[in-house]
JSON list of C-alpha atoms in Angstrom, two decimals:
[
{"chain": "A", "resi": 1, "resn": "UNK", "atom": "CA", "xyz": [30.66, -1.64, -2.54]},
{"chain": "A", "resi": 2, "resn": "UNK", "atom": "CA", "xyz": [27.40, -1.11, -5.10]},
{"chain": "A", "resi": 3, "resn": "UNK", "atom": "CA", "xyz": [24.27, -0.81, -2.96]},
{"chain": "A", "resi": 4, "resn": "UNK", "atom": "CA", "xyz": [21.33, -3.31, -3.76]},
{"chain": "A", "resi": 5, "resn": "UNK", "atom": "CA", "xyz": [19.12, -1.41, -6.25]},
{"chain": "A", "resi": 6, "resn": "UNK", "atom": "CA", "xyz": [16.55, -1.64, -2.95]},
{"chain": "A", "resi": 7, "resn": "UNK", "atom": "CA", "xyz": [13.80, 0.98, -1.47]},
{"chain": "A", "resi": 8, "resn": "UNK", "atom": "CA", "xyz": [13.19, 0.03, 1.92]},
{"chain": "A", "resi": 9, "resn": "UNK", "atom": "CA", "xyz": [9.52, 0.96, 3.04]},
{"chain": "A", "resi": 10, "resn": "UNK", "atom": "CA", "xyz": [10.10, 3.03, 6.16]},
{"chain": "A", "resi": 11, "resn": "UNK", "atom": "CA", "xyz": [6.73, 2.04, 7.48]},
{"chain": "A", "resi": 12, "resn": "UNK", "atom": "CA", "xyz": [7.61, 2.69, 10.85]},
{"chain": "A", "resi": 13, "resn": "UNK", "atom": "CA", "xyz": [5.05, 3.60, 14.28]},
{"chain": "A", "resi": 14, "resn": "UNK", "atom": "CA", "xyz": [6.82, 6.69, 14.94]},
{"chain": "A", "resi": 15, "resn": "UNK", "atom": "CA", "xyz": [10.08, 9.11, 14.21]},
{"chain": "A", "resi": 16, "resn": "UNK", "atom": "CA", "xyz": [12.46, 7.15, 16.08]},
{"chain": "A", "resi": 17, "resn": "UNK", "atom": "CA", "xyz": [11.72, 3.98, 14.60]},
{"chain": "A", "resi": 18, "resn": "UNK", "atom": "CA", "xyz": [12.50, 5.88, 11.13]},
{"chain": "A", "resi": 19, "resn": "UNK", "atom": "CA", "xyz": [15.82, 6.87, 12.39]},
{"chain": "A", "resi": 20, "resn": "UNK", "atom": "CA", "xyz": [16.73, 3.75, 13.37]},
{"chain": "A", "resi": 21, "resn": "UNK", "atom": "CA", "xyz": [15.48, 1.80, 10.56]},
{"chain": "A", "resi": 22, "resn": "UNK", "atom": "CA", "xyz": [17.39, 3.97, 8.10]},
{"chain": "A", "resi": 23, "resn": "UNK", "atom": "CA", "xyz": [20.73, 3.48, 9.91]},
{"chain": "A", "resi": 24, "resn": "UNK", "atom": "CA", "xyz": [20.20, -0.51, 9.92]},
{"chain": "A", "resi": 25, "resn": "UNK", "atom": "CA", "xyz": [19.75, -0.16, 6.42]},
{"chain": "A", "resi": 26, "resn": "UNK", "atom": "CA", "xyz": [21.49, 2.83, 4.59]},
{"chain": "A", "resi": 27, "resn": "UNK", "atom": "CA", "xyz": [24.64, 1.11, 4.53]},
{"chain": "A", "resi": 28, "resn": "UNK", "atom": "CA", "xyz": [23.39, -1.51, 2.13]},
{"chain": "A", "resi": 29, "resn": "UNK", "atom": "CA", "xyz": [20.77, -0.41, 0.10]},
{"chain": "A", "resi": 30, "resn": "UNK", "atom": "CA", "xyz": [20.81, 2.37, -2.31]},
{"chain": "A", "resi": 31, "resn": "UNK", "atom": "CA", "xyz": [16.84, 3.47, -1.29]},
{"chain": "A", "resi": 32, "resn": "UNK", "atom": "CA", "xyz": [14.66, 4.69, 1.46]},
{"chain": "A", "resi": 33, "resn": "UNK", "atom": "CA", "xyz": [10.95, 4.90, 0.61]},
{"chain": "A", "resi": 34, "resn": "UNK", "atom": "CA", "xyz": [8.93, 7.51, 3.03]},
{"chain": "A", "resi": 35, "resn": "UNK", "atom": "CA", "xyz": [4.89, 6.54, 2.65]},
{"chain": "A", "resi": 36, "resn": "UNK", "atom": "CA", "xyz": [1.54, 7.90, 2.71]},
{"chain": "A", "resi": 37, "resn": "UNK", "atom": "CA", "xyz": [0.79, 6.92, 6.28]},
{"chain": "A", "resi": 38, "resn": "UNK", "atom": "CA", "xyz": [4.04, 7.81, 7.76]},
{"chain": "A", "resi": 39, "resn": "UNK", "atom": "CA", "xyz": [4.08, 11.02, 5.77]},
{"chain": "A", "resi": 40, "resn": "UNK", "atom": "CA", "xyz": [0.75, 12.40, 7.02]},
{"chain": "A", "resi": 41, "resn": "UNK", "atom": "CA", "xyz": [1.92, 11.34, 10.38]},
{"chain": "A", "resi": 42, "resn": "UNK", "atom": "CA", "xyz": [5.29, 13.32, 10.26]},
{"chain": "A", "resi": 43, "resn": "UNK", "atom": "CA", "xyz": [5.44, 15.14, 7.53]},
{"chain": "A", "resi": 44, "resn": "UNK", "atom": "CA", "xyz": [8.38, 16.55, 6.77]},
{"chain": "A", "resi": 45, "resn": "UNK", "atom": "CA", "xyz": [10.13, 15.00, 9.67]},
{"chain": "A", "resi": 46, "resn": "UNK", "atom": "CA", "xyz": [9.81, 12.19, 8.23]},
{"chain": "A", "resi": 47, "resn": "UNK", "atom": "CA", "xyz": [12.40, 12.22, 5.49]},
{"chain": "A", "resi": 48, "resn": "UNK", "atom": "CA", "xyz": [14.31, 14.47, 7.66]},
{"chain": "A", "resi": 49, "resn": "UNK", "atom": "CA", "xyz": [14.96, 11.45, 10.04]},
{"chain": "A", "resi": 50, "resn": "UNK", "atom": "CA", "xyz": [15.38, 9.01, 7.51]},
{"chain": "A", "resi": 51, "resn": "UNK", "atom": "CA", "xyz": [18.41, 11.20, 5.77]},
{"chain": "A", "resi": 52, "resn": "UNK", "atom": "CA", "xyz": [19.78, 11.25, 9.50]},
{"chain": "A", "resi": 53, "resn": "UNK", "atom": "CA", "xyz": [19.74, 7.93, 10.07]},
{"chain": "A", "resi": 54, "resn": "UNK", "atom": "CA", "xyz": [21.65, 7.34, 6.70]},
{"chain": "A", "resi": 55, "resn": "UNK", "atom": "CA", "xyz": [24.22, 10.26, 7.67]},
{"chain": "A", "resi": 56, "resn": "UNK", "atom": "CA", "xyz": [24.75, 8.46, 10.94]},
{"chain": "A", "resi": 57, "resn": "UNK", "atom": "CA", "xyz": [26.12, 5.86, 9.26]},
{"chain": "A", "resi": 58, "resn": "UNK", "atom": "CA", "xyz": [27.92, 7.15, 6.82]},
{"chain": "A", "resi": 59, "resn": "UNK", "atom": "CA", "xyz": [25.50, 6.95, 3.79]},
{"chain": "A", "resi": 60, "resn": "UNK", "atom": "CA", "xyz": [24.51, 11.06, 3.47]},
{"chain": "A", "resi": 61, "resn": "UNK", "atom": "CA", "xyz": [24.02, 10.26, -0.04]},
{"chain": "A", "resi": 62, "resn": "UNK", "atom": "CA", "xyz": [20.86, 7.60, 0.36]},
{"chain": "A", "resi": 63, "resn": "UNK", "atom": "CA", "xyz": [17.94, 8.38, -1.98]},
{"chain": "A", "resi": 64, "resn": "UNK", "atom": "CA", "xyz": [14.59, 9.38, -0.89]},
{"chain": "A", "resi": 65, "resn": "UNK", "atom": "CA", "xyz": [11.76, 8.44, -2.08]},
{"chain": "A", "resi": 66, "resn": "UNK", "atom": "CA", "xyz": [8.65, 9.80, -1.42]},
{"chain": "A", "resi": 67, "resn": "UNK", "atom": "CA", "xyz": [5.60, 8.11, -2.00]},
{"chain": "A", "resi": 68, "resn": "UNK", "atom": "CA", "xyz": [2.50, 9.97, -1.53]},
{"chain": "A", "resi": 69, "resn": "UNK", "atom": "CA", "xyz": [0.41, 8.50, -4.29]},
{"chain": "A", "resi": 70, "resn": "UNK", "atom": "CA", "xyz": [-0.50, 12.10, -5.69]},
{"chain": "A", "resi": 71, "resn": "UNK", "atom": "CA", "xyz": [-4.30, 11.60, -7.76]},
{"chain": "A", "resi": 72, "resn": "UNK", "atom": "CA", "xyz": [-6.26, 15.51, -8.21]},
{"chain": "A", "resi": 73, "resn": "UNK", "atom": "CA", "xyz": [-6.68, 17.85, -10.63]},
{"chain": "A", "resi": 74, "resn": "UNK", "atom": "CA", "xyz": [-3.10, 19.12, -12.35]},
{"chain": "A", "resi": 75, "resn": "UNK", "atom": "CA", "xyz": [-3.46, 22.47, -10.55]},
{"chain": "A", "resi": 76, "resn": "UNK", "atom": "CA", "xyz": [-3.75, 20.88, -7.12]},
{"chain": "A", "resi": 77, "resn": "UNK", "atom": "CA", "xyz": [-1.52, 17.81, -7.89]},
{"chain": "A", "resi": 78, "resn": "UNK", "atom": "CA", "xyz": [1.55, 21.02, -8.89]},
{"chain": "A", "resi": 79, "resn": "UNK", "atom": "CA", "xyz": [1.02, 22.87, -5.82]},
{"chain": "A", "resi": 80, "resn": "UNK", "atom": "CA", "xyz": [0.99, 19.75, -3.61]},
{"chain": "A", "resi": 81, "resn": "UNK", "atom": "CA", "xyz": [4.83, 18.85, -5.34]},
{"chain": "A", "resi": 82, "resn": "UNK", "atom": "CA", "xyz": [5.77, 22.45, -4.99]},
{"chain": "A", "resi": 83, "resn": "UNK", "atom": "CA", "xyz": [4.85, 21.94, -1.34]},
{"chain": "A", "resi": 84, "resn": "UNK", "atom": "CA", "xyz": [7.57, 18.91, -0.95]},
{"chain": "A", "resi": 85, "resn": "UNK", "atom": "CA", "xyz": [9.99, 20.77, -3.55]},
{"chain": "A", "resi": 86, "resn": "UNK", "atom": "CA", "xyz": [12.55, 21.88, -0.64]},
{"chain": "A", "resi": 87, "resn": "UNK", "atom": "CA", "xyz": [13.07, 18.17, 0.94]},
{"chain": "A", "resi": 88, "resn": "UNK", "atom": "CA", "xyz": [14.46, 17.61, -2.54]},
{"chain": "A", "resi": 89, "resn": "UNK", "atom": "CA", "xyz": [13.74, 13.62, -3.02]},
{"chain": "A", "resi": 90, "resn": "UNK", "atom": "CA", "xyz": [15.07, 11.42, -5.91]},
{"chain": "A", "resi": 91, "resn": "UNK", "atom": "CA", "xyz": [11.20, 10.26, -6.51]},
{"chain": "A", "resi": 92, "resn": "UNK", "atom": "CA", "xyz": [7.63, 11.45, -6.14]},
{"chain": "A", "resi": 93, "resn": "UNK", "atom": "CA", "xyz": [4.65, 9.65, -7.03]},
{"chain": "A", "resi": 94, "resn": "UNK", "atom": "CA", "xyz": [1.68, 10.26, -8.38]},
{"chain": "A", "resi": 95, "resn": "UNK", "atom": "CA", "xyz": [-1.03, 8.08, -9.70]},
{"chain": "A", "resi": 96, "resn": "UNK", "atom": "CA", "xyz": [-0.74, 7.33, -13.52]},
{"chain": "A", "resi": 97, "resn": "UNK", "atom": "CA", "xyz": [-4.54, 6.98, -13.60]},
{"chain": "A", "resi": 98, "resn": "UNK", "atom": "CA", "xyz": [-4.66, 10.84, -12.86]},
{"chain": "A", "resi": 99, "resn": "UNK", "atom": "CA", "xyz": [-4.27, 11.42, -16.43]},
{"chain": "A", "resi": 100, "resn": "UNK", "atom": "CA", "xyz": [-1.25, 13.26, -18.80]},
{"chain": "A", "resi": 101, "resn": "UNK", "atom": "CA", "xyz": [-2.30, 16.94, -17.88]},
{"chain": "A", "resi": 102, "resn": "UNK", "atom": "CA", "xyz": [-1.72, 15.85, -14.01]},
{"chain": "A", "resi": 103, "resn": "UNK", "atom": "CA", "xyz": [1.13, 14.14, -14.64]},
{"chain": "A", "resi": 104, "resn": "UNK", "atom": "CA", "xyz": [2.56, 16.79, -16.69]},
{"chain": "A", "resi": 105, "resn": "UNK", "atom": "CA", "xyz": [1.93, 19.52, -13.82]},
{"chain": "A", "resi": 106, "resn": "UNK", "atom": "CA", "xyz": [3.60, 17.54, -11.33]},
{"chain": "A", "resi": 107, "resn": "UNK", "atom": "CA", "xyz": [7.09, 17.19, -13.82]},
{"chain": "A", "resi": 108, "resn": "UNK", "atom": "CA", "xyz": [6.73, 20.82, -14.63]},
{"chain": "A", "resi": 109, "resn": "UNK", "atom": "CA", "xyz": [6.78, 21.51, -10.83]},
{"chain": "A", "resi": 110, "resn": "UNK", "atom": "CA", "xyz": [9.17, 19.50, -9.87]},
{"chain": "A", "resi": 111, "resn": "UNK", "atom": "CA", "xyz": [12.14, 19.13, -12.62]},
{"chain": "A", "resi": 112, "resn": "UNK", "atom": "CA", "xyz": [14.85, 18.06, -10.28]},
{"chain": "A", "resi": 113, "resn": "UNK", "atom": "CA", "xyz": [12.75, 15.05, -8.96]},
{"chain": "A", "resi": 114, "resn": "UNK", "atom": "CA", "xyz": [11.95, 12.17, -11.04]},
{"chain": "A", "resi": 115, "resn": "UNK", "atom": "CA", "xyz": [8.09, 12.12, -11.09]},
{"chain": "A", "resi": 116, "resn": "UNK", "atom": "CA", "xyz": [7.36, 8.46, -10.62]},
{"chain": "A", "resi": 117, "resn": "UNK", "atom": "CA", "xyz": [3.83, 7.58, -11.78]},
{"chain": "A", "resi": 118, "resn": "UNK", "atom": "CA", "xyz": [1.73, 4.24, -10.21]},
{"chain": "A", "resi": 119, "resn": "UNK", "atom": "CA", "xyz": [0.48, 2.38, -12.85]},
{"chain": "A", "resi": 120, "resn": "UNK", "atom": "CA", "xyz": [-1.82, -1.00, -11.21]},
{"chain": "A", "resi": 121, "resn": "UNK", "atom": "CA", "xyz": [-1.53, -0.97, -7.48]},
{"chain": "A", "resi": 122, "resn": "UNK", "atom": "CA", "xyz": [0.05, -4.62, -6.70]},
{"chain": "A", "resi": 123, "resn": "UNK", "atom": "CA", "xyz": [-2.81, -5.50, -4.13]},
{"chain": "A", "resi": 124, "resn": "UNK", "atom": "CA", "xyz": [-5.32, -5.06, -7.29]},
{"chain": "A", "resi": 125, "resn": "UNK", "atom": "CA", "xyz": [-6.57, -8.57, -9.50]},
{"chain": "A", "resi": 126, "resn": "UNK", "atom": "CA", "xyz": [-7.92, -8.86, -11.98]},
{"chain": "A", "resi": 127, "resn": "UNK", "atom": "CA", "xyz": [-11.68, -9.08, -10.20]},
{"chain": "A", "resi": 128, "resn": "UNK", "atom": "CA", "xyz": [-11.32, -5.91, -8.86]},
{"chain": "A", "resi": 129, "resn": "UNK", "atom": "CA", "xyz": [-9.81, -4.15, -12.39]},
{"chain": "A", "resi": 130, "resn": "UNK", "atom": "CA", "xyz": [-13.51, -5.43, -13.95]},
{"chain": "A", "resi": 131, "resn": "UNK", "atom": "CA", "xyz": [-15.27, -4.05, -10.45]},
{"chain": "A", "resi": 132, "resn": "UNK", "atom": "CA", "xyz": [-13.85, -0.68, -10.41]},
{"chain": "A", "resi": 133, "resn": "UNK", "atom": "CA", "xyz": [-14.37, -0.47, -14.49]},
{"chain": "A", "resi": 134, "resn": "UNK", "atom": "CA", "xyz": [-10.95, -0.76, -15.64]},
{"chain": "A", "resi": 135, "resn": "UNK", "atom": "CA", "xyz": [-10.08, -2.06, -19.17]},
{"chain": "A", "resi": 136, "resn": "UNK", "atom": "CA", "xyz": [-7.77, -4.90, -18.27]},
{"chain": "A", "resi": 137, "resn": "UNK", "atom": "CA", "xyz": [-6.22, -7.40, -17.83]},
{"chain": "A", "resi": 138, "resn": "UNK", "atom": "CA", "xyz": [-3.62, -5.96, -15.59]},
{"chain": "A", "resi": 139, "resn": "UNK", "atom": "CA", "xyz": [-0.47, -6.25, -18.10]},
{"chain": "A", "resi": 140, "resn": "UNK", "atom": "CA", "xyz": [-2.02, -4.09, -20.42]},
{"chain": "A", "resi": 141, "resn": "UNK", "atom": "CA", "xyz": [-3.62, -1.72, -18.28]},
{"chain": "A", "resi": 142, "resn": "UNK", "atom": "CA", "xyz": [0.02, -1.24, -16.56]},
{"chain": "A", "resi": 143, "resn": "UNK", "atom": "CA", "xyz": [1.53, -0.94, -20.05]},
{"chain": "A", "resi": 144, "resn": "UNK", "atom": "CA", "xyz": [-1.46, 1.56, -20.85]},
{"chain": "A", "resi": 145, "resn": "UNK", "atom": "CA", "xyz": [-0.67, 3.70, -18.21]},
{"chain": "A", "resi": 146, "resn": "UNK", "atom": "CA", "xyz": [3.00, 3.74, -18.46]},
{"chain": "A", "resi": 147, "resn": "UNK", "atom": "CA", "xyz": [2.96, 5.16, -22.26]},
{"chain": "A", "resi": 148, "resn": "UNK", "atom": "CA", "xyz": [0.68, 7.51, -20.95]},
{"chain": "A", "resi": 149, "resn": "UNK", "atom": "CA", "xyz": [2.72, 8.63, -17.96]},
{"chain": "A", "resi": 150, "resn": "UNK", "atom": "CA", "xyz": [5.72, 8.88, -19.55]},
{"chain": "A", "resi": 151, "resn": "UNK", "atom": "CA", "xyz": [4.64, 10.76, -22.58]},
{"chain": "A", "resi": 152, "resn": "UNK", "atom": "CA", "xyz": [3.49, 13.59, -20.43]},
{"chain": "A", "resi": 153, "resn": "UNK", "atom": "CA", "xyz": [6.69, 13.72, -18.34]},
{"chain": "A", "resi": 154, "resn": "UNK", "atom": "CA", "xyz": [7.28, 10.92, -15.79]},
{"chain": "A", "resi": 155, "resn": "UNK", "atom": "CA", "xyz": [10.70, 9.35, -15.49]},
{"chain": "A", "resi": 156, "resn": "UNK", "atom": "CA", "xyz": [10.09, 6.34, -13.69]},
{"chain": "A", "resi": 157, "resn": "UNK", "atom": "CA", "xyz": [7.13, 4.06, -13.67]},
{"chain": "A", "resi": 158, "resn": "UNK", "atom": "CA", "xyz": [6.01, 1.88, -10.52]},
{"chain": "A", "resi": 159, "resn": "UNK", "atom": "CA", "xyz": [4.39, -1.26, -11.66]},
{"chain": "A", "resi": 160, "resn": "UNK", "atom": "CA", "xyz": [4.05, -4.99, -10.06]},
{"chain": "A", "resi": 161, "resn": "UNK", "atom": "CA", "xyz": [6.94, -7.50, -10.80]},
{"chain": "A", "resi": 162, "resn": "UNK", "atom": "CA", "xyz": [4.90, -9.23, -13.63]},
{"chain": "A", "resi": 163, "resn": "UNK", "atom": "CA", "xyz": [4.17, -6.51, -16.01]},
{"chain": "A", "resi": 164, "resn": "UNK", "atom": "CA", "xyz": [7.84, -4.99, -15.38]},
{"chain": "A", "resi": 165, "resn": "UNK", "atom": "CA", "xyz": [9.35, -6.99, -18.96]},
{"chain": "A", "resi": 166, "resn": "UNK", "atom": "CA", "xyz": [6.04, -5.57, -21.02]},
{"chain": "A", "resi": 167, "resn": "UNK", "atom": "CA", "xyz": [6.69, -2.39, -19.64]},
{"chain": "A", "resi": 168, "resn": "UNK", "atom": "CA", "xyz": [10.52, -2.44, -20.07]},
{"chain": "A", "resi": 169, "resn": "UNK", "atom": "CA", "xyz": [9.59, -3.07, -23.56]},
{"chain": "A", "resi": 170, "resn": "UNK", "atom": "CA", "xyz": [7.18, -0.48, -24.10]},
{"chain": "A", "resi": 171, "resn": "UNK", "atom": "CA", "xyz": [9.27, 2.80, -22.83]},
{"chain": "A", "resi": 172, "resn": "UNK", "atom": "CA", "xyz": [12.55, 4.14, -23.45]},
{"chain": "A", "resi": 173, "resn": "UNK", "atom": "CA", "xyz": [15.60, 2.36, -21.58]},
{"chain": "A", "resi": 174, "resn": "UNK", "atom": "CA", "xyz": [16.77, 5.62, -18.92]},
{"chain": "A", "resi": 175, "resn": "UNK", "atom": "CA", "xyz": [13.00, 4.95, -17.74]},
{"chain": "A", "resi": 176, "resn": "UNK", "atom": "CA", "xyz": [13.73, 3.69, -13.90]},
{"chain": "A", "resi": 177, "resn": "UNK", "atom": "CA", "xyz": [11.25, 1.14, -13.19]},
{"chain": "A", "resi": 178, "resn": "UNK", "atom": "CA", "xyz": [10.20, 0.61, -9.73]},
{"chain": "A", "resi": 179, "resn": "UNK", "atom": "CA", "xyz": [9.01, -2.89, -8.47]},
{"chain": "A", "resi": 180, "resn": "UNK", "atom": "CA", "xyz": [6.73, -3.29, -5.33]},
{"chain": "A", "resi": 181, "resn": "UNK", "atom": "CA", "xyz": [5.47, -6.35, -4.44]},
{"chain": "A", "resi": 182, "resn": "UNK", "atom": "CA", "xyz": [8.30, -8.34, -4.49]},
{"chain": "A", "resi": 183, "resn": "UNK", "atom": "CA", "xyz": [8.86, -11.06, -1.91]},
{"chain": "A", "resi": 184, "resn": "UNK", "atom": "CA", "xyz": [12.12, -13.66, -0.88]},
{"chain": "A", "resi": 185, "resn": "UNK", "atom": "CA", "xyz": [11.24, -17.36, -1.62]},
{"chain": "A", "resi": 186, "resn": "UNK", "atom": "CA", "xyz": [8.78, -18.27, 1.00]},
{"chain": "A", "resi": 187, "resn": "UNK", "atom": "CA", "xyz": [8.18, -14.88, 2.88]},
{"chain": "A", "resi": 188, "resn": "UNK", "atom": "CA", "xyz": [4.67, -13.81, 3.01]},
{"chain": "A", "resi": 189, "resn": "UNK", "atom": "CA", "xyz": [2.77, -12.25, 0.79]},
{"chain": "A", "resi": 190, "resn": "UNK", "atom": "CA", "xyz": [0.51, -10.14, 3.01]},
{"chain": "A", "resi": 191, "resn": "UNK", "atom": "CA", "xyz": [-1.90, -7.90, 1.18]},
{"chain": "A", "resi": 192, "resn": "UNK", "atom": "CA", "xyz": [0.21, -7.90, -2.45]},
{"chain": "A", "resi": 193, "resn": "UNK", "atom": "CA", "xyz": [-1.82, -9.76, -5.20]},
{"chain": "A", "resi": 194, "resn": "UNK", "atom": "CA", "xyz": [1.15, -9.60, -7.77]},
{"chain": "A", "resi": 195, "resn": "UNK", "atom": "CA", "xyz": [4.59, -10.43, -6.87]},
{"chain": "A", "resi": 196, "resn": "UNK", "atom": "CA", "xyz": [8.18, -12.28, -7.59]},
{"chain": "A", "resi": 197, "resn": "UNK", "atom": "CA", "xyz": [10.83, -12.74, -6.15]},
{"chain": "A", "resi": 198, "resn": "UNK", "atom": "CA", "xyz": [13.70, -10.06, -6.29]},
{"chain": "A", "resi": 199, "resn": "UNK", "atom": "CA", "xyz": [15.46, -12.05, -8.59]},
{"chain": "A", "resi": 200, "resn": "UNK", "atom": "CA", "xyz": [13.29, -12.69, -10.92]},
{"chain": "A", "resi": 201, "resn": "UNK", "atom": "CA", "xyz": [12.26, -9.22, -10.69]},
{"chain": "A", "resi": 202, "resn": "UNK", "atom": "CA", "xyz": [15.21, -7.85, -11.73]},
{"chain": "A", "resi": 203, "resn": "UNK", "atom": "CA", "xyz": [15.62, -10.15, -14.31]},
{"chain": "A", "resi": 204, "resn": "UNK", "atom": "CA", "xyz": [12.75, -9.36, -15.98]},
{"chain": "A", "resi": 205, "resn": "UNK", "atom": "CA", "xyz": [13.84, -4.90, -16.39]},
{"chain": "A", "resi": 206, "resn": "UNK", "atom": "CA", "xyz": [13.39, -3.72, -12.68]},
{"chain": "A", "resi": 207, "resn": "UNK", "atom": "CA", "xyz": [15.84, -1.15, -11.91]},
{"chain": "A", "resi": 208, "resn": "UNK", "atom": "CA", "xyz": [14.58, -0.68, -8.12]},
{"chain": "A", "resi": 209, "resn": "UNK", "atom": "CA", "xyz": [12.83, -3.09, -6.05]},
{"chain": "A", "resi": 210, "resn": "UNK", "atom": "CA", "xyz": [10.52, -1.93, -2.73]},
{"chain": "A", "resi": 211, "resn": "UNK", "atom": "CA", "xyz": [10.92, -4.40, 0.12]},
{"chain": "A", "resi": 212, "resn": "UNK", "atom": "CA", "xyz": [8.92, -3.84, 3.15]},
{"chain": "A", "resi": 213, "resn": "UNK", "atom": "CA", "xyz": [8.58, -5.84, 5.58]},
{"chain": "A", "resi": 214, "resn": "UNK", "atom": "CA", "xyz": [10.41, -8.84, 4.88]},
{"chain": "A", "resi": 215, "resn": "UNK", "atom": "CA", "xyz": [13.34, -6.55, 5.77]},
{"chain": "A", "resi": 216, "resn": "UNK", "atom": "CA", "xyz": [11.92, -4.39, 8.58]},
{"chain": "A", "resi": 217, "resn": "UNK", "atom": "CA", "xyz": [9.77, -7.42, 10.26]},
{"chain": "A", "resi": 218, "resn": "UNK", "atom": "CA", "xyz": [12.92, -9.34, 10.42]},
{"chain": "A", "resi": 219, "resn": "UNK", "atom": "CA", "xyz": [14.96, -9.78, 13.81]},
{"chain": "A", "resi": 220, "resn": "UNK", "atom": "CA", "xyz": [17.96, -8.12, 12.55]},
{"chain": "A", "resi": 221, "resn": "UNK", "atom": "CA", "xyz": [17.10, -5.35, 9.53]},
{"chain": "A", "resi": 222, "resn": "UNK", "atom": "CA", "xyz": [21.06, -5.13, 8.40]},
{"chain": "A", "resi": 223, "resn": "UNK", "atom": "CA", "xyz": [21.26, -8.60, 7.95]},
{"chain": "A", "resi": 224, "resn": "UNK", "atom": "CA", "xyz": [18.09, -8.92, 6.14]},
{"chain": "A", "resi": 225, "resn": "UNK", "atom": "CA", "xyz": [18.99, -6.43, 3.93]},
{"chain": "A", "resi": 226, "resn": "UNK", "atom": "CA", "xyz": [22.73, -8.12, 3.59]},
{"chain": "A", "resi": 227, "resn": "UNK", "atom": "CA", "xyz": [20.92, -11.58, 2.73]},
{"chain": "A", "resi": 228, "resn": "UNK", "atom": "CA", "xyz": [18.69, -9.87, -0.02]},
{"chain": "A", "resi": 229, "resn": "UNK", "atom": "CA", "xyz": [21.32, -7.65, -1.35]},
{"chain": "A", "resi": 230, "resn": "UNK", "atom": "CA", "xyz": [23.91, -10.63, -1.68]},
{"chain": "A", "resi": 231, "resn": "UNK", "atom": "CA", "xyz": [21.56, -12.48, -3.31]},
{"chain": "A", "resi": 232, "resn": "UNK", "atom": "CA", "xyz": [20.95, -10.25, -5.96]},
{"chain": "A", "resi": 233, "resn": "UNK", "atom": "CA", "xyz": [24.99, -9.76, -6.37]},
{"chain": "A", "resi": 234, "resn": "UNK", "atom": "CA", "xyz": [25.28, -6.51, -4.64]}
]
């Protein structure tokens, strides 16, 4: 079986709860995403229990992704991936806004990972783009930042379902583009500004999609993640 080209956002209260999310969900998706908050919580521990939760199940080969949201100067922003070099994730991110020299110190760190760079956060409008003094609108601000990024050395981009086919269009193809923001027909929307549906998400050049809580608010997180996967053809 192909696992869904899903990151599911381990989001969890506490260690346990990332173990046992990841073995609910390892088996079907190809993706588990270990965030800020849980990250500063744990550390470490963090992706350690996600990766055991997955080898519990049978799925030791699961992809980590690790998004810390790195934004510093290039000397800081190196040291900081050099820290996380030995848990040996498939992604890191940093902030595309951070500039090419930053983005460049984090690839040159970190060769083995694929340095993922944020373009437009996906709970960002266009209000607050003209209040924090950013060119927009959002489509070409993402598309902006994502020739930037990967000209200096990122190999996947993270930017909101709608700008994904401008994007798609505007790097080269073994550019992984990451989708947050990206919601079933009639789940909530929560805090994201920007979204799709996985579908459409993927039909418009996604290559991964993050999927929160629709999956880990659910009753049952396997079948969740089933009903998502299926529906995408996985």
């Amino acid at each position: 079986m192909n696992k869904a080209p899903i990151a599911v956002a381990l989001d969890a209260p506490d260690l346990g709860v990332v173990r046992a999310w990841s073995r609910a969900v390892a088996p079907v998706v190809s993706t588990l995403k270990v965030g800020l908050e849980v990250y500063c919580r744990d550390g470490a521990a963090a992706v350690h229990a996600a990766r055991q939760g997955a080898a519990e199940v049978g799925s030791p080969d699961v992809q980590i992704f690790l998004d810390l949201k790195l934004h510093d100067i290039p000397a800081t922003v190196a040291g900081a991936a050099l820290a996380v070099a030995e848990l040996e994730t498939a992604f890191l991110t940093v902030h595309a806004s951070g500039g090419a020299a930053m983005i460049e110190a984090a690839a040159n760190a970190l060769p083995n990972t694929k340095i993922t760079a944020v373009t437009v956060l996906t709970s960002i409008d266009e209000a607050t783009l003209v209040s924090i003094g950013m060119a927009g609108p959002a489509m070409d601000a993402a598309v902006r930042l994502a020739k930037v990024a990967v000209n200096a050395g990122a190999r996947a981009i993270v930017c909101s379902p709608l700008e994904v086919a401008a994007i798609r269009a505007a790097v080269p193809a073994d550019i992984t583009l990451i989708t947050p923001g990206v919601r079933p027909a009639g789940a909530a929307v929560n805090d994201q500004k920007r979204v799709a549906t996985p579908q459409d998400a993927l039909a418009s050049g996604a290559d991964l999609l993050v999927i929160g809580r629709p999956i880990t608010a659910a009753p049952d997180l396997t079948e969740a993640a089933w009903a998502i996967a299926k529906s995408l053809g996985a």
